[in-house]
Amino acid sequence: MKNSKNKARILIDCTDAKGLVYLVSKVFFQRGLNIDSNQEFVDKGSGKFFMRSVVSGHFNAKDLESELLSVLPTHANLQLVTPEKKKIVLLVTKESHALGDILIRHSAGELDADIQAVIGNHKTLEQLVARFDIPFHYVSALGVNRMEHEYEVMGKINSYDFDYIVLAKYMRILTENFVNTYKQKIINIHHSFLPAFIGANPYKQAFERGVKIIGATAHFVTRDLDEGPIIAQNIIPVNHRFDWRDMQRAGRDVEKVVLSRALSLVLNDRVFIHGNKTVVF
Amino acid sequence: MKNSKNKARILIDCTDAKGLVYLVSKVFFQRGLNIDSNQEFVDKGSGKFFMRSVVSGHFNAKDLESELLSVLPTHANLQLVTPEKKKIVLLVTKESHALGDILIRHSAGELDADIQAVIGNHKTLEQLVARFDIPFHYVSALGVNRMEHEYEVMGKINSYDFDYIVLAKYMRILTENFVNTYKQKIINIHHSFLPAFIGANPYKQAFERGVKIIGATAHFVTRDLDEGPIIAQNIIPVNHRFDWRDMQRAGRDVEKVVLSRALSLVLNDRVFIHGNKTVVF
Amino acid sequence: MKNSKNKARILIDCTDAKGLVYLVSKVFFQRGLNIDSNQEFVDKGSGKFFMRSVVSGHFNAKDLESELLSVLPTHANLQLVTPEKKKIVLLVTKESHALGDILIRHSAGELDADIQAVIGNHKTLEQLVARFDIPFHYVSALGVNRMEHEYEVMGKINSYDFDYIVLAKYMRILTENFVNTYKQKIINIHHSFLPAFIGANPYKQAFERGVKIIGATAHFVTRDLDEGPIIAQNIIPVNHRFDWRDMQRAGRDVEKVVLSRALSLVLNDRVFIHGNKTVVF
Amino acid sequence: MKNSKNKARILIDCTDAKGLVYLVSKVFFQRGLNIDSNQEFVDKGSGKFFMRSVVSGHFNAKDLESELLSVLPTHANLQLVTPEKKKIVLLVTKESHALGDILIRHSAGELDADIQAVIGNHKTLEQLVARFDIPFHYVSALGVNRMEHEYEVMGKINSYDFDYIVLAKYMRILTENFVNTYKQKIINIHHSFLPAFIGANPYKQAFERGVKIIGATAHFVTRDLDEGPIIAQNIIPVNHRFDWRDMQRAGRDVEKVVLSRALSLVLNDRVFIHGNKTVVF
């Protein structure tokens, strides 16, 4: 498929230097490529340059990559992605709203991803997943320790080809080993407006604190479940009439929309991880 | 002014019991009073009943109070407030946005309060306050310890008749003595979406954490500056292009609007303090 | 089932008069009923009184109704509703997001309604509905006129027992006959922030106008599709990078959440229709 | 001041063509200029290219302009702006919130503009403006016709050097002559979420329609007061308890924040007018 007419997303992240936009756009220009869209950002604090270009035209991916690398600073990260559907594996527990939202989008062809499988530490959602003809694996945590359980979950995950693991309200704490195994590949929805209410039952915490707004946060998972780079957040107002279950109920609408929004950004290669933050184009 | 035709806000907070709405509305009915508006709330967790009624008609305040108390459970809190302008004293440091918003509302007759004075631990805002013909007192913290400084501030405050002290971006930590002296009378605007980013420079913290939303919180001040009952909160989206100063700048619009909103609620007797929370009608 | 211990939602809407809260709460009190929650509103313009009380205790519904009516002004509307699941019929066309959201909530037991059937003027959503074991009826509009098509749709609707008809992105204009047949029973989601962009393809209109915010509106359907009493609205920011299809895509998340929110309010008997407006408790 | 080290905002808007980013960034690169920030957008519908670059370094403005024009398509619009404070004239009527917000920002040095004068068709705001030592001109509309009044207002405006005219709740309809005289220079705040509620008293209209959200719109003024390119919008939730005056009161906070936000964008040369829309970087 050499030099066929196609489209690519070019993601560059490197040390900032004078002329980077010029040097990169020169490569595109000289190869006769169209820039469909282009966004750059320089983080002055760290001196890092980020660029996402969508180009179309005739090109050989390998050649284009080499040429781009040749004009970029050493240690530049370059990704040339041809926009095809990514593959995801979902981890769930009992709540259906986040999973359900993803399943509906998937069935309507609006997800930009193929769901390979859903893995649950409870059987609760098995039937829902079955309705969509998607494999569901029940991996019970009963009678096994955390390591053993995770080992089995990882076995299931690894039996699939996947780009991202999506924790769609997976209510288990992950070990450092798990997180390190899938670095920058795990996306979680946390049921609070992080960094408020880290840890267990954020809605109870929010209720106890008497907040007037609750929220949800989609983020990459690093060592600590609730500490990774934030991709998207949103909120919803509450008041004194909400007990914590009302907050939980109201929060679900935010959670599912924020997770799906974050997923859409990630699946369209719009998110750079930058230390413990993200750059989202 | 006995029995003249007037208006009152009746605020009741007491142990819940069967028939409270009936017993209270019976008093209003038998006295021929109109209920202009009426709101109730029962907090099931604590078994507390809250009611705010606005009534109009001919009544003697003392009599009405006694009669209401006679039908309420023992230890009921009852406030009968005739809606006249409250008095406030403002404490400020250097930033003008929260103060300015209040001054503009005040000068347009939209504040529901008379500003008695503004006290600053810096001289920065003296001129702005002078423009509005309001007394400004500069109480320097230079060369004195926290106690001494606060003592002088309290002296200035106490030289005025006031209902509430408003911290309009007053960047000093208050002692327990100060807070206890003015219990339930101090309103603060905190420049974060509490309980996220407690403490110093929340915008820097928010920037470091890479959040996608920042906020502001207006609350009553209790022992800890950032821990009191929340009255109002609001947020604004940010992104990776915002450094912490941009966040601070964007945050100011939220801060001033949230503080003014909270003030309006408090000045209209719409806020009950309920433990570390508020009930806002 | 006389006098058994139960719960009821009492909805009153009548001409305002002095003492209504007293008279109604007296009935509750004398019968030993608990008021679980209570909300009132007087619309001063029209002189109308609205009240929604949730009471629990032992009562005979008929007796309670008669007694309440005996203390209310003539022509008062009184509804005593025992909170059981309502029944709905859904009308759809091709888009799955609003329907899907309702199906997922339904399958999780979070809808407060039983879905009796889904009727589509296209076959597109047949498979999705089948996944949830709910009857789907395809009523083609091909080769028939509007009257004939609607006649068949009404036949299908009428073959079910239902409380509300939900237009979950049903892209057909309804006749006056249809709307009058199901007065105050049809809930629609309109894909704009009404009254902006009435009529066909609001996203194209929004794009042409260059708005920076788009929205969605859930409302009861009266004679004109987009003119009925509004139940709930919400919005989402957009910018110049959104073409109308991007707006449509972004709008779907708002549409489905607003429709589900409105449904939840209606199904919990929290919405009074008041002329062309709603009172929502 | 040839070739001194400085900063410039370069605004380009022209027919799209292959290589524009390359050609422009080449100019910057070859002159040794730093790109501090850079944003581009191609409107596919109209085939128009928009670019805003902030560059710093040593350059002669005239030379840089000529060289840029030489690489751009014919009829390209190019603006090279050195970021200094712009000048504005404000037009007001009676309401102080929008004006007040601008005055406070101005007095705190946060406005990015110098206020040259305030012109009012009422005397109401004279004192407020005087407090800030800014010229106020009262141009009464009494006893004169629209033309005569506007003629006098224009005389006052033209006596100042200004970049933009800001209608900070100026409640007069402008003639076509006025609007054409100051093309792309008039910024208005409209008290509704346009295009909803065009025309007089939008809050009354919103109240009549029973909306659950109200908003405000800042826009450039073209022939029709409420039809020009939208710069910024925002909203606030309302409910059945709001009469139109409550909506008006609540709306003021949105109006002033939206106007100030729009002003900040325009004053920082972040807004391109594109037909009846804007591109906002």
PDB file of N, CA, C and O in Angstrom, chain A residues 15-41:
ATOM      1  N   THR A  15      11.321  18.514  22.712  1.00  0.00           N
ATOM      2  CA  THR A  15      11.858  19.761  23.243  1.00  0.00           C
ATOM      3  C   THR A  15      11.545  20.897  22.270  1.00  0.00           C
ATOM      4  O   THR A  15      11.665  20.721  21.064  1.00  0.00           O
ATOM      5  N   ASP A  16      11.148  22.037  22.808  1.00  0.00           N
ATOM      6  CA  ASP A  16      10.841  23.164  21.932  1.00  0.00           C
ATOM      7  C   ASP A  16      12.124  23.698  21.280  1.00  0.00           C
ATOM      8  O   ASP A  16      13.214  23.620  21.856  1.00  0.00           O
ATOM      9  N   ALA A  17      12.003  24.175  20.074  1.00  0.00           N
ATOM     10  CA  ALA A  17      13.138  24.773  19.365  1.00  0.00           C
ATOM     11  C   ALA A  17      12.581  25.726  18.325  1.00  0.00           C
ATOM     12  O   ALA A  17      11.430  25.602  17.907  1.00  0.00           O
ATOM     13  N   LYS A  18      13.369  26.658  17.924  1.00  0.00           N
ATOM     14  CA  LYS A  18      12.922  27.621  16.918  1.00  0.00           C
ATOM     15  C   LYS A  18      12.699  26.887  15.593  1.00  0.00           C
ATOM     16  O   LYS A  18      13.467  26.011  15.211  1.00  0.00           O
ATOM     17  N   GLY A  19      11.622  27.217  14.908  1.00  0.00           N
ATOM     18  CA  GLY A  19      11.434  26.716  13.560  1.00  0.00           C
ATOM     19  C   GLY A  19      10.729  25.377  13.442  1.00  0.00           C
ATOM     20  O   GLY A  19      10.618  24.833  12.347  1.00  0.00           O
ATOM     21  N   LEU A  20      10.226  24.837  14.546  1.00  0.00           N
ATOM     22  CA  LEU A  20       9.620  23.504  14.464  1.00  0.00           C
ATOM     23  C   LEU A  20       8.404  23.485  13.541  1.00  0.00           C
ATOM     24  O   LEU A  20       8.246  22.570  12.726  1.00  0.00           O
ATOM     25  N   VAL A  21       7.552  24.484  13.657  1.00  0.00           N
ATOM     26  CA  VAL A  21       6.370  24.532  12.793  1.00  0.00           C
ATOM     27  C   VAL A  21       6.818  24.622  11.333  1.00  0.00           C
ATOM     28  O   VAL A  21       6.289  23.925  10.457  1.00  0.00           O
ATOM     29  N   TYR A  22       7.794  25.457  11.107  1.00  0.00           N
ATOM     30  CA  TYR A  22       8.329  25.609   9.749  1.00  0.00           C
ATOM     31  C   TYR A  22       8.878  24.281   9.220  1.00  0.00           C
ATOM     32  O   TYR A  22       8.552  23.844   8.114  1.00  0.00           O
ATOM     33  N   LEU A  23       9.696  23.632  10.027  1.00  0.00           N
ATOM     34  CA  LEU A  23      10.368  22.419   9.566  1.00  0.00           C
ATOM     35  C   LEU A  23       9.369  21.298   9.285  1.00  0.00           C
ATOM     36  O   LEU A  23       9.500  20.569   8.289  1.00  0.00           O
ATOM     37  N   VAL A  24       8.378  21.189  10.161  1.00  0.00           N
ATOM     38  CA  VAL A  24       7.386  20.127   9.969  1.00  0.00           C
ATOM     39  C   VAL A  24       6.491  20.452   8.773  1.00  0.00           C
ATOM     40  O   VAL A  24       6.237  19.598   7.916  1.00  0.00           O
ATOM     41  N   SER A  25       6.032  21.704   8.695  1.00  0.00           N
ATOM     42  CA  SER A  25       5.113  22.051   7.599  1.00  0.00           C
ATOM     43  C   SER A  25       5.845  22.013   6.256  1.00  0.00           C
ATOM     44  O   SER A  25       5.233  21.769   5.211  1.00  0.00           O
ATOM     45  N   LYS A  26       7.157  22.228   6.287  1.00  0.00           N
ATOM     46  CA  LYS A  26       7.964  22.123   5.054  1.00  0.00           C
ATOM     47  C   LYS A  26       7.928  20.692   4.520  1.00  0.00           C
ATOM     48  O   LYS A  26       7.775  20.465   3.319  1.00  0.00           O
ATOM     49  N   VAL A  27       8.065  19.741   5.435  1.00  0.00           N
ATOM     50  CA  VAL A  27       7.990  18.336   5.016  1.00  0.00           C
ATOM     51  C   VAL A  27       6.645  18.054   4.355  1.00  0.00           C
ATOM     52  O   VAL A  27       6.578  17.457   3.280  1.00  0.00           O
ATOM     53  N   PHE A  28       5.585  18.525   4.987  1.00  0.00           N
ATOM     54  CA  PHE A  28       4.254  18.299   4.414  1.00  0.00           C
ATOM     55  C   PHE A  28       4.146  18.965   3.036  1.00  0.00           C
ATOM     56  O   PHE A  28       3.632  18.394   2.088  1.00  0.00           O
ATOM     57  N   PHE A  29       4.630  20.201   2.966  1.00  0.00           N
ATOM     58  CA  PHE A  29       4.495  20.973   1.728  1.00  0.00           C
ATOM     59  C   PHE A  29       5.272  20.323   0.583  1.00  0.00           C
ATOM     60  O   PHE A  29       4.765  20.168  -0.530  1.00  0.00           O
ATOM     61  N   GLN A  30       6.492  19.940   0.888  1.00  0.00           N
ATOM     62  CA  GLN A  30       7.342  19.401  -0.183  1.00  0.00           C
ATOM     63  C   GLN A  30       6.840  18.059  -0.688  1.00  0.00           C
ATOM     64  O   GLN A  30       7.122  17.657  -1.809  1.00  0.00           O
ATOM     65  N   ARG A  31       6.115  17.363   0.136  1.00  0.00           N
ATOM     66  CA  ARG A  31       5.525  16.093  -0.290  1.00  0.00           C
ATOM     67  C   ARG A  31       4.123  16.296  -0.875  1.00  0.00           C
ATOM     68  O   ARG A  31       3.441  15.324  -1.201  1.00  0.00           O
ATOM     69  N   GLY A  32       3.720  17.536  -0.959  1.00  0.00           N
ATOM     70  CA  GLY A  32       2.405  17.824  -1.549  1.00  0.00           C
ATOM     71  C   GLY A  32       1.229  17.397  -0.699  1.00  0.00           C
ATOM     72  O   GLY A  32       0.126  17.162  -1.204  1.00  0.00           O
ATOM     73  N   LEU A  33       1.462  17.294   0.607  1.00  0.00           N
ATOM     74  CA  LEU A  33       0.367  16.864   1.485  1.00  0.00           C
ATOM     75  C   LEU A  33      -0.500  18.056   1.897  1.00  0.00           C
ATOM     76  O   LEU A  33      -0.006  19.166   2.067  1.00  0.00           O
ATOM     77  N   ASN A  34      -1.772  17.788   2.056  1.00  0.00           N
ATOM     78  CA  ASN A  34      -2.689  18.792   2.583  1.00  0.00           C
ATOM     79  C   ASN A  34      -2.707  18.737   4.099  1.00  0.00           C
ATOM     80  O   ASN A  34      -2.779  17.656   4.680  1.00  0.00           O
ATOM     81  N   ILE A  35      -2.678  19.891   4.743  1.00  0.00           N
ATOM     82  CA  ILE A  35      -2.908  19.928   6.190  1.00  0.00           C
ATOM     83  C   ILE A  35      -4.395  20.149   6.416  1.00  0.00           C
ATOM     84  O   ILE A  35      -4.920  21.220   6.125  1.00  0.00           O
ATOM     85  N   ASP A  36      -5.082  19.128   6.906  1.00  0.00           N
ATOM     86  CA  ASP A  36      -6.524  19.278   7.161  1.00  0.00           C
ATOM     87  C   ASP A  36      -6.771  20.044   8.453  1.00  0.00           C
ATOM     88  O   ASP A  36      -7.702  20.822   8.573  1.00  0.00           O
ATOM     89  N   SER A  37      -5.927  19.777   9.437  1.00  0.00           N
ATOM     90  CA  SER A  37      -5.993  20.592  10.652  1.00  0.00           C
ATOM     91  C   SER A  37      -4.653  20.501  11.346  1.00  0.00           C
ATOM     92  O   SER A  37      -3.869  19.575  11.117  1.00  0.00           O
ATOM     93  N   ASN A  38      -4.396  21.447  12.201  1.00  0.00           N
ATOM     94  CA  ASN A  38      -3.065  21.607  12.752  1.00  0.00           C
ATOM     95  C   ASN A  38      -3.194  22.337  14.071  1.00  0.00           C
ATOM     96  O   ASN A  38      -3.830  23.375  14.152  1.00  0.00           O
ATOM     97  N   GLN A  39      -2.596  21.783  15.109  1.00  0.00           N
ATOM     98  CA  GLN A  39      -2.608  22.492  16.380  1.00  0.00           C
ATOM     99  C   GLN A  39      -1.271  22.319  17.068  1.00  0.00           C
ATOM    100  O   GLN A  39      -0.666  21.244  17.023  1.00  0.00           O
ATOM    101  N   GLU A  40      -0.802  23.394  17.663  1.00  0.00           N
ATOM    102  CA  GLU A  40       0.470  23.319  18.373  1.00  0.00           C
ATOM    103  C   GLU A  40       0.311  23.913  19.758  1.00  0.00           C
ATOM    104  O   GLU A  40      -0.596  24.702  19.997  1.00  0.00           O
ATOM    105  N   PHE A  41       1.221  23.545  20.616  1.00  0.00           N
ATOM    106  CA  PHE A  41       1.249  24.125  21.954  1.00  0.00           C
ATOM    107  C   PHE A  41       2.667  24.015  22.501  1.00  0.00           C
ATOM    108  O   PHE A  41       3.311  22.974  22.380  1.00  0.00           O
TER     109      PHE A  41
END
